[in-house]
Tab-separated table of C-alpha atoms in Angstrom:
chain	number	residue	atom	x	y	z
A	1	MET	CA	-14.581	5.509	-3.922
A	2	SER	CA	-14.993	1.968	-2.680
A	3	VAL	CA	-12.098	0.076	-1.214
A	4	LYS	CA	-12.428	-3.289	0.512
A	5	GLY	CA	-11.406	-3.438	4.115
A	6	CYS	CA	-12.618	-3.521	7.671
A	7	THR	CA	-12.660	-1.666	10.931
A	8	ILE	CA	-12.216	-3.822	14.020
A	9	PHE	CA	-13.826	-2.272	17.085
A	10	GLY	CA	-12.689	-3.276	20.573
A	11	GLY	CA	-15.140	-2.731	23.444
A	12	THR	CA	-17.859	-4.327	25.519
A	13	GLN	CA	-19.921	-5.554	22.573
A	14	GLY	CA	-19.397	-7.479	19.373
A	15	GLU	CA	-19.816	-10.891	17.802
A	16	TRP	CA	-16.382	-12.094	18.941
A	17	GLN	CA	-15.677	-12.699	22.624
A	18	VAL	CA	-12.055	-12.027	23.593
A	19	LEU	CA	-10.641	-15.123	25.318
A	20	SER	CA	-7.196	-13.581	25.808
A	21	GLN	CA	-5.338	-10.384	24.914
A	22	LYS	CA	-1.605	-10.575	25.247
A	23	ILE	CA	1.237	-8.201	24.395
A	24	ILE	CA	3.889	-9.964	22.326
A	25	ALA	CA	6.023	-6.907	21.553
A	26	GLY	CA	5.809	-3.185	22.188
A	27	GLU	CA	2.875	-1.269	23.521
A	28	GLY	CA	-0.507	-2.884	24.216
A	29	LEU	CA	-4.064	-1.695	23.725
A	30	PRO	CA	-6.697	-1.217	26.460
A	31	LEU	CA	-8.171	-4.599	27.416
A	32	VAL	CA	-11.578	-5.302	25.917
A	33	SER	CA	-14.079	-8.132	26.277
A	34	HIS	CA	-15.434	-8.147	22.721
A	35	LEU	CA	-14.537	-7.293	19.135
A	36	HIS	CA	-16.809	-6.270	16.300
A	37	VAL	CA	-15.620	-6.544	12.721
A	38	GLY	CA	-17.337	-3.823	10.715
A	39	ALA	CA	-17.065	-2.172	7.342
A	40	LEU	CA	-14.153	0.193	6.693
A	41	GLU	CA	-16.228	3.354	7.112
A	42	ASP	CA	-18.466	1.956	9.861
A	43	SER	CA	-19.189	4.733	12.364
A	44	ALA	CA	-22.087	3.057	14.215
A	45	TRP	CA	-19.553	1.496	16.580
A	46	ASP	CA	-17.505	4.605	17.308
A	47	HIS	CA	-18.526	4.367	20.985
A	48	SER	CA	-16.089	1.440	21.260
A	49	ALA	CA	-12.884	1.708	23.315
A	50	TRP	CA	-10.692	1.646	20.212
A	51	LYS	CA	-10.720	0.765	16.545
A	52	LEU	CA	-8.228	-0.567	14.037
A	53	ARG	CA	-8.683	-0.066	10.301
A	54	GLY	CA	-7.211	-1.977	7.371
A	55	VAL	CA	-7.721	-2.519	3.668
A	56	ILE	CA	-7.508	-5.569	1.444
A	57	SER	CA	-4.816	-4.591	-1.045
A	58	ASN	CA	-2.935	-6.326	-3.820
A	59	VAL	CA	-0.503	-9.086	-2.905
A	60	ARG	CA	2.984	-7.819	-2.082
A	61	TYR	CA	5.217	-10.908	-2.075
A	62	VAL	CA	3.299	-13.906	-3.390
A	63	GLU	CA	4.473	-15.112	-6.801
A	64	LYS	CA	2.338	-16.729	-9.431
A	65	SER	CA	3.179	-20.370	-8.744
A	66	GLU	CA	2.641	-19.789	-5.027
A	67	ARG	CA	-0.723	-18.170	-5.551
A	68	VAL	CA	-1.936	-21.056	-7.670
A	69	ALA	CA	-1.053	-23.392	-4.783
A	70	LEU	CA	-2.595	-21.106	-2.152
A	71	VAL	CA	-5.852	-20.621	-4.026
A	72	ALA	CA	-6.165	-24.364	-4.573
A	73	LYS	CA	-5.816	-25.094	-0.877
A	74	GLN	CA	-7.257	-22.228	1.148
A	75	GLU	CA	-10.825	-21.689	2.381
A	76	GLY	CA	-12.535	-18.408	3.135
A	77	LEU	CA	-13.556	-16.722	6.370
A	78	GLY	CA	-16.972	-17.331	7.897
A	79	ARG	CA	-17.036	-21.148	7.935
A	80	PRO	CA	-19.752	-22.151	10.447
A	81	THR	CA	-17.551	-24.693	12.245
A	82	ALA	CA	-14.564	-22.330	12.441
A	83	ASN	CA	-15.785	-20.349	15.443
A	84	TYR	CA	-12.349	-19.755	16.939
A	85	GLY	CA	-10.488	-16.697	15.810
A	86	ALA	CA	-7.337	-14.699	16.333
A	87	LEU	CA	-6.353	-11.121	15.620
A	88	LEU	CA	-2.685	-10.207	15.492
A	89	PRO	CA	-2.102	-6.519	14.769
A	90	ILE	CA	1.536	-6.096	13.763
A	91	LYS	CA	3.884	-3.159	13.290
A	92	LYS	CA	7.251	-3.686	11.668
A	93	THR	CA	10.353	-1.574	12.219
A	94	GLN	CA	11.440	1.336	10.027
A	95	ALA	CA	14.394	-0.844	9.026
A	96	TRP	CA	11.952	-3.278	7.373
A	97	TRP	CA	10.197	-0.571	5.421
A	98	ASP	CA	13.499	0.924	4.316
A	99	LEU	CA	14.432	-2.337	2.605
A	100	THR	CA	13.896	-2.670	-1.142
A	101	GLN	CA	11.404	-5.140	-2.627
A	102	ASP	CA	13.986	-7.862	-3.316
A	103	GLU	CA	15.452	-7.579	0.186
A	104	ARG	CA	12.016	-7.891	1.809
A	105	ARG	CA	11.023	-10.822	-0.393
A	106	ASP	CA	14.311	-12.542	0.480
A	107	ILE	CA	13.608	-12.255	4.202
A	108	PHE	CA	9.898	-12.999	3.807
A	109	GLU	CA	10.211	-16.205	1.830
A	110	ASP	CA	13.773	-17.347	1.209
A	111	GLN	CA	14.883	-16.877	4.828
A	112	SER	CA	11.588	-17.127	6.712
A	113	LYS	CA	9.522	-19.455	4.482
A	114	HIS	CA	6.451	-17.365	5.284
A	115	ILE	CA	4.313	-18.705	2.434
A	116	GLU	CA	5.681	-22.243	2.414
A	117	ALA	CA	5.313	-22.655	6.188
A	118	ASN	CA	1.756	-21.417	6.201
A	119	MET	CA	0.708	-23.636	3.283
A	120	LYS	CA	0.770	-26.684	5.522
A	121	TYR	CA	-1.878	-25.175	7.823
A	122	LEU	CA	-4.343	-24.760	4.963
A	123	PRO	CA	-7.257	-25.183	4.754
A	124	ASN	CA	-7.657	-25.563	8.537
A	125	ILE	CA	-6.478	-22.053	9.364
A	126	ALA	CA	-8.324	-19.494	7.230
A	127	ARG	CA	-6.715	-16.092	7.073
A	128	GLN	CA	-7.127	-12.534	5.875
A	129	LEU	CA	-4.514	-9.809	5.807
A	130	TYR	CA	-5.523	-6.159	6.076
A	131	HIS	CA	-3.019	-3.366	5.304
A	132	SER	CA	-3.041	-0.414	7.680
A	133	ARG	CA	0.271	1.389	7.338
A	134	ASP	CA	-0.602	3.641	4.421
A	135	LEU	CA	-3.798	4.682	6.224
A	136	GLY	CA	-1.665	6.226	8.976
A	137	GLU	CA	-2.849	3.612	11.481
A	138	GLU	CA	-0.768	2.653	14.509
A	139	PHE	CA	-0.216	-0.888	13.198
A	140	ASP	CA	1.065	-1.838	9.737
A	141	PHE	CA	-1.142	-4.933	9.362
A	142	LEU	CA	-4.129	-6.600	10.931
A	143	THR	CA	-3.832	-10.353	10.508
A	144	TRP	CA	-7.047	-12.266	11.078
A	145	PHE	CA	-7.466	-16.033	11.429
A	146	GLU	CA	-10.417	-18.436	11.825
A	147	TYR	CA	-10.262	-22.110	12.760
A	148	ARG	CA	-12.113	-24.904	14.532
A	149	ALA	CA	-11.666	-25.578	18.251
A	150	GLU	CA	-9.724	-28.749	17.512
A	151	ASP	CA	-7.215	-26.790	15.417
A	152	SER	CA	-6.211	-24.464	18.268
A	153	ASP	CA	-2.965	-26.337	18.899
A	154	MET	CA	-2.158	-26.203	15.205
A	155	PHE	CA	-2.681	-22.456	15.276
A	156	ASP	CA	-0.379	-22.072	18.281
A	157	GLU	CA	2.284	-24.061	16.458
A	158	MET	CA	1.971	-21.902	13.354
A	159	ILE	CA	2.260	-18.633	15.259
A	160	GLN	CA	5.128	-19.895	17.378
A	161	ALA	CA	7.027	-20.879	14.246
A	162	PHE	CA	6.452	-17.420	12.749
A	163	ARG	CA	7.877	-15.774	15.841
A	164	GLU	CA	11.108	-17.718	15.353
A	165	THR	CA	11.706	-16.491	11.804
A	166	VAL	CA	14.140	-13.841	10.571
A	167	GLU	CA	11.120	-11.884	9.357
A	168	TRP	CA	9.764	-11.636	12.896
A	169	LYS	CA	12.944	-9.858	14.050
A	170	TYR	CA	11.511	-6.851	12.186
A	171	VAL	CA	8.318	-6.876	14.294
A	172	GLN	CA	8.367	-4.055	16.841
A	173	ARG	CA	4.781	-4.279	18.051
A	174	GLU	CA	2.364	-7.199	18.200
A	175	ILE	CA	-0.684	-8.028	20.263
A	176	ASP	CA	-2.244	-11.502	20.311
A	177	PHE	CA	-6.039	-11.696	20.623
A	178	ARG	CA	-7.734	-15.109	20.812
A	179	LEU	CA	-11.430	-15.061	20.071
A	180	LEU	CA	-14.610	-17.108	20.231
A	181	LYS	CA	-17.564	-16.333	17.992
A	182	LYS	CA	-20.835	-16.082	19.857
B	1	MET	CA	-0.559	8.555	13.631
B	2	SER	CA	1.641	10.395	11.173
B	3	VAL	CA	2.022	9.234	7.627
B	4	LYS	CA	3.856	11.216	4.960
B	5	GLY	CA	1.852	12.287	1.967
B	6	CYS	CA	0.034	15.160	0.340
B	7	THR	CA	-3.302	16.443	-0.765
B	8	ILE	CA	-3.320	18.221	-4.105
B	9	PHE	CA	-6.127	20.759	-4.359
B	10	GLY	CA	-7.393	21.910	-7.750
B	11	GLY	CA	-9.158	25.260	-7.931
B	12	THR	CA	-8.692	28.957	-8.550
B	13	GLN	CA	-5.786	29.394	-6.149
B	14	GLY	CA	-2.487	27.764	-5.376
B	15	GLU	CA	1.236	28.120	-5.917
B	16	TRP	CA	1.177	26.195	-9.218
B	17	GLN	CA	-0.488	27.693	-12.271
B	18	VAL	CA	-1.993	25.078	-14.611
B	19	LEU	CA	-0.592	25.584	-18.116
B	20	SER	CA	-2.533	22.649	-19.581
B	21	GLN	CA	-4.860	19.889	-18.386
B	22	LYS	CA	-5.343	17.058	-20.836
B	23	ILE	CA	-7.139	13.714	-20.642
B	24	ILE	CA	-4.830	10.894	-21.711
B	25	ALA	CA	-7.164	7.996	-20.839
B	26	GLY	CA	-10.547	7.596	-19.184
B	27	GLU	CA	-12.520	10.241	-17.388
B	28	GLY	CA	-11.190	13.761	-16.764
B	29	LEU	CA	-11.469	16.124	-13.828
B	30	PRO	CA	-13.073	19.588	-13.851
B	31	LEU	CA	-10.673	22.113	-15.381
B	32	VAL	CA	-8.858	24.290	-12.871
B	33	SER	CA	-6.454	27.206	-13.162
B	34	HIS	CA	-4.275	26.443	-10.131
B	35	LEU	CA	-3.065	23.632	-7.886
B	36	HIS	CA	-2.057	23.767	-4.254
B	37	VAL	CA	0.042	20.971	-2.775
B	38	GLY	CA	-0.860	20.669	0.898
B	39	ALA	CA	-0.355	18.289	3.766
B	40	LEU	CA	-2.265	14.994	3.778
B	41	GLU	CA	-4.831	16.145	6.314
B	42	ASP	CA	-4.989	19.745	5.100
B	43	SER	CA	-8.593	20.976	5.336
B	44	ALA	CA	-7.917	24.711	4.927
B	45	TRP	CA	-8.256	24.261	1.158
B	46	ASP	CA	-11.456	22.213	1.151
B	47	HIS	CA	-13.206	25.028	-0.741
B	48	SER	CA	-11.249	23.910	-3.827
B	49	ALA	CA	-12.991	22.285	-6.807
B	50	TRP	CA	-11.470	18.883	-6.100
B	51	LYS	CA	-8.678	17.218	-4.184
B	52	LEU	CA	-6.459	14.179	-4.678
B	53	ARG	CA	-4.727	12.482	-1.770
B	54	GLY	CA	-1.702	10.211	-1.725
B	55	VAL	CA	0.896	8.815	0.668
B	56	ILE	CA	4.610	8.222	0.395
B	57	SER	CA	4.870	4.491	0.978
B	58	ASN	CA	7.645	1.906	0.796
B	59	VAL	CA	9.107	1.072	-2.613
B	60	ARG	CA	7.199	-1.655	-4.432
B	61	TYR	CA	9.455	-2.725	-7.323
B	62	VAL	CA	12.878	-1.127	-6.950
B	63	GLU	CA	15.643	-3.568	-6.065
B	64	LYS	CA	18.692	-2.809	-4.001
B	65	SER	CA	21.187	-2.264	-6.810
B	66	GLU	CA	18.695	-0.023	-8.591
B	67	ARG	CA	18.062	2.062	-5.511
B	68	VAL	CA	21.752	2.649	-4.985
B	69	ALA	CA	21.943	3.989	-8.547
B	70	LEU	CA	18.779	6.082	-8.173
B	71	VAL	CA	19.809	7.646	-4.875
B	72	ALA	CA	23.224	8.528	-6.299
B	73	LYS	CA	21.722	10.343	-9.247
B	74	GLN	CA	18.399	11.899	-8.231
B	75	GLU	CA	17.670	15.311	-6.731
B	76	GLY	CA	14.780	16.321	-4.521
B	77	LEU	CA	11.687	18.428	-5.159
B	78	GLY	CA	11.741	22.171	-4.527
B	79	ARG	CA	14.842	23.155	-6.495
B	80	PRO	CA	14.575	26.920	-7.090
B	81	THR	CA	15.389	26.684	-10.799
B	82	ALA	CA	12.990	23.784	-11.401
B	83	ASN	CA	9.848	25.864	-11.610
B	84	TYR	CA	8.117	23.714	-14.198
B	85	GLY	CA	6.015	20.862	-12.930
B	86	ALA	CA	3.724	18.062	-14.016
B	87	LEU	CA	1.063	16.039	-12.241
B	88	LEU	CA	-0.044	12.735	-13.756
B	89	PRO	CA	-2.725	11.014	-11.703
B	90	ILE	CA	-2.929	7.404	-12.899
B	91	LYS	CA	-5.348	4.535	-12.377
B	92	LYS	CA	-4.395	1.060	-13.520
B	93	THR	CA	-6.800	-1.700	-14.504
B	94	GLN	CA	-8.079	-4.436	-12.198
B	95	ALA	CA	-6.106	-6.870	-14.357
B	96	TRP	CA	-2.884	-5.152	-13.207
B	97	TRP	CA	-3.805	-5.383	-9.546
B	98	ASP	CA	-4.796	-9.018	-9.918
B	99	LEU	CA	-1.260	-9.891	-11.035
B	100	THR	CA	1.177	-11.324	-8.511
B	101	GLN	CA	4.327	-9.480	-7.442
B	102	ASP	CA	6.629	-11.285	-9.875
B	103	GLU	CA	4.259	-10.731	-12.799
B	104	ARG	CA	4.009	-7.000	-12.037
B	105	ARG	CA	7.765	-6.632	-11.627
B	106	ASP	CA	8.299	-8.448	-14.925
B	107	ILE	CA	6.053	-5.980	-16.779
B	108	PHE	CA	7.342	-2.983	-14.815
B	109	GLU	CA	11.025	-3.491	-15.380
B	110	ASP	CA	11.891	-6.468	-17.577
B	111	GLN	CA	9.344	-5.589	-20.286
B	112	SER	CA	8.875	-1.857	-19.775
B	113	LYS	CA	12.284	-0.757	-18.390
B	114	HIS	CA	10.485	1.665	-16.093
B	115	ILE	CA	13.436	2.261	-13.762
B	116	GLU	CA	16.186	1.962	-16.350
B	117	ALA	CA	14.440	4.327	-18.793
B	118	ASN	CA	13.845	6.956	-16.148
B	119	MET	CA	17.397	6.809	-14.839
B	120	LYS	CA	18.635	8.659	-17.895
B	121	TYR	CA	16.418	11.672	-17.091
B	122	LEU	CA	17.977	12.100	-13.657
B	123	PRO	CA	18.760	14.471	-12.096
B	124	ASN	CA	17.025	16.887	-14.484
B	125	ILE	CA	13.546	15.499	-13.863
B	126	ALA	CA	12.869	15.264	-10.115
B	127	ARG	CA	9.960	13.049	-9.150
B	128	GLN	CA	7.776	11.911	-6.282
B	129	LEU	CA	5.282	9.065	-6.305
B	130	TYR	CA	2.246	9.170	-4.014
B	131	HIS	CA	0.116	6.039	-3.476
B	132	SER	CA	-3.638	6.594	-3.432
B	133	ARG	CA	-5.309	3.263	-4.155
B	134	ASP	CA	-5.403	1.912	-0.613
B	135	LEU	CA	-6.897	5.213	0.567
B	136	GLY	CA	-9.966	4.540	-1.583
B	137	GLU	CA	-9.090	7.436	-3.884
B	138	GLU	CA	-10.233	7.560	-7.506
B	139	PHE	CA	-6.672	7.291	-8.834
B	140	ASP	CA	-4.102	4.660	-7.826
B	141	PHE	CA	-1.112	7.010	-7.935
B	142	LEU	CA	-0.264	10.666	-8.148
B	143	THR	CA	3.016	11.109	-10.002
B	144	TRP	CA	4.639	14.492	-9.550
B	145	PHE	CA	7.577	15.950	-11.491
B	146	GLU	CA	9.656	19.124	-11.323
B	147	TYR	CA	12.124	20.380	-13.921
B	148	ARG	CA	13.652	23.501	-15.468
B	149	ALA	CA	12.048	25.259	-18.451
B	150	GLU	CA	14.852	24.048	-20.728
B	151	ASP	CA	14.125	20.415	-19.780
B	152	SER	CA	10.513	20.537	-20.967
B	153	ASP	CA	11.290	18.669	-24.173
B	154	MET	CA	13.164	16.034	-22.184
B	155	PHE	CA	10.112	15.589	-19.980
B	156	ASP	CA	7.853	15.207	-23.023
B	157	GLU	CA	10.191	12.549	-24.385
B	158	MET	CA	10.213	10.646	-21.098
B	159	ILE	CA	6.427	10.632	-20.789
B	160	GLN	CA	5.917	9.694	-24.420
B	161	ALA	CA	8.260	6.743	-23.990
B	162	PHE	CA	6.342	5.589	-20.902
B	163	ARG	CA	3.071	5.631	-22.836
B	164	GLU	CA	4.549	3.221	-25.359
B	165	THR	CA	5.476	0.566	-22.778
B	166	VAL	CA	3.722	-2.699	-21.991
B	167	GLU	CA	3.141	-1.353	-18.470
B	168	TRP	CA	1.116	1.548	-19.859
B	169	LYS	CA	-1.371	-0.881	-21.468
B	170	TYR	CA	-2.611	-1.387	-17.895
B	171	VAL	CA	-3.392	2.322	-17.450
B	172	GLN	CA	-7.129	2.943	-17.639
B	173	ARG	CA	-7.208	6.559	-16.530
B	174	GLU	CA	-4.615	9.312	-16.771
B	175	ILE	CA	-4.741	13.088	-16.811
B	176	ASP	CA	-1.739	15.221	-17.757
B	177	PHE	CA	-1.306	18.537	-15.924
B	178	ARG	CA	1.569	20.843	-16.862
B	179	LEU	CA	2.402	23.456	-14.273
B	180	LEU	CA	4.361	26.629	-13.650
B	181	LYS	CA	5.314	27.690	-10.155
B	182	LYS	CA	4.474	31.284	-9.373
C-alpha cells in the first residue's frame, strides 16, 4: 500500500551538504557530510551511515480556522531560491505521549503558541513534518525546513523561540542539522 | 527500536477459530478458518494467507476526564472467561483524514458519542485499537474485542449502534470477524 513519506540518508553523498550537526538534547548520531532525501522505501542508499524514516500523516493539533490561515500563507518545499535547509529529528518523553489529546493540544498551542508563533515565519520558512514514532523509529518526528540564505537569522530566531516553550520541555532528544543544497 | 503492536495472521492455523467473516463495506479478504495474533515483527507465521499489522499508539481523541472514566471501568484482554472475540479492520475515507483535529473530534464524540456510547459496554467488552494507516497497511485500524459468550448480544448491539453514527459514514471498508478462542 502506498503511504507518503521519506527516508533521510546520512553519509558521504547526497544533494544536501551538512553545514553543521549539533546535539541539542540526548544522544547524537554519527557525523555525516551529506544527506539524501529519498522515498520511504528507498533501498538504493542503504550503504549510507544511517537513515531516518517518516511518514506524512493527518494533522494532529491544527484546527480548521488555523489550517485556513496556514494554507493561505505557506509555500511548499523545493523553491529554487530556498537552498538552505534544516533537519531537526525530535523525540519527546513518555510523559508527553501519556497525555490525552486535550492536554497535548493545551501545551502545544495554548501554552506554547506552536502554530501562532510559526505563522509569522511564513512563507519564508517552508516546512514539512514527518511522523516516525509509530514506525518504531528512534525519533518521533523529522522536522524539515527550507529557506533562503537571507532568512537564516529568522530561522535561528524561530527555533530558539521553540526551545523556550513549555512544549519543548517534553523533548528528550533533538539534533540540529543545517544544510546547503548543492 | 521497539514499538508495541501486533500482526494478525489469517490462515488455517491459530488460537482463534473464525466463526464468521463478513464484508460490511468495501473489499473483503480471502476467507480463513483461523487467526493468530502475533508480535509486530513476527515472521514465523508468514506462510499464512494474509496478515494485518497495527501499532498501539497514543490516544487521538480521548480527553482527560474521559480517560479517567475509561481506565476506572475497563478490563484488559486475555480474561480466561472472555473466549469470544471480534476483529473489525476499518478503513476510513480520504475525506475523514483531510479533516482537522477539531472537526474529527466533533464527529467522533459530539456527533457520534463514540466514547460515551462504548462506556456502557465496559467492562464486559474489552477492546484494543491498533493503528495501521501510517504503516502503509490496507486498513487504517484494527479493532479487537474480547467478551464472554453471554455478552454476544451486547456486542452485536454495540457494533450496530456504531454503524448508525455520523462517524461511520466515513468508513469505506470494514470486515467483521467473529472468533472463538480454542
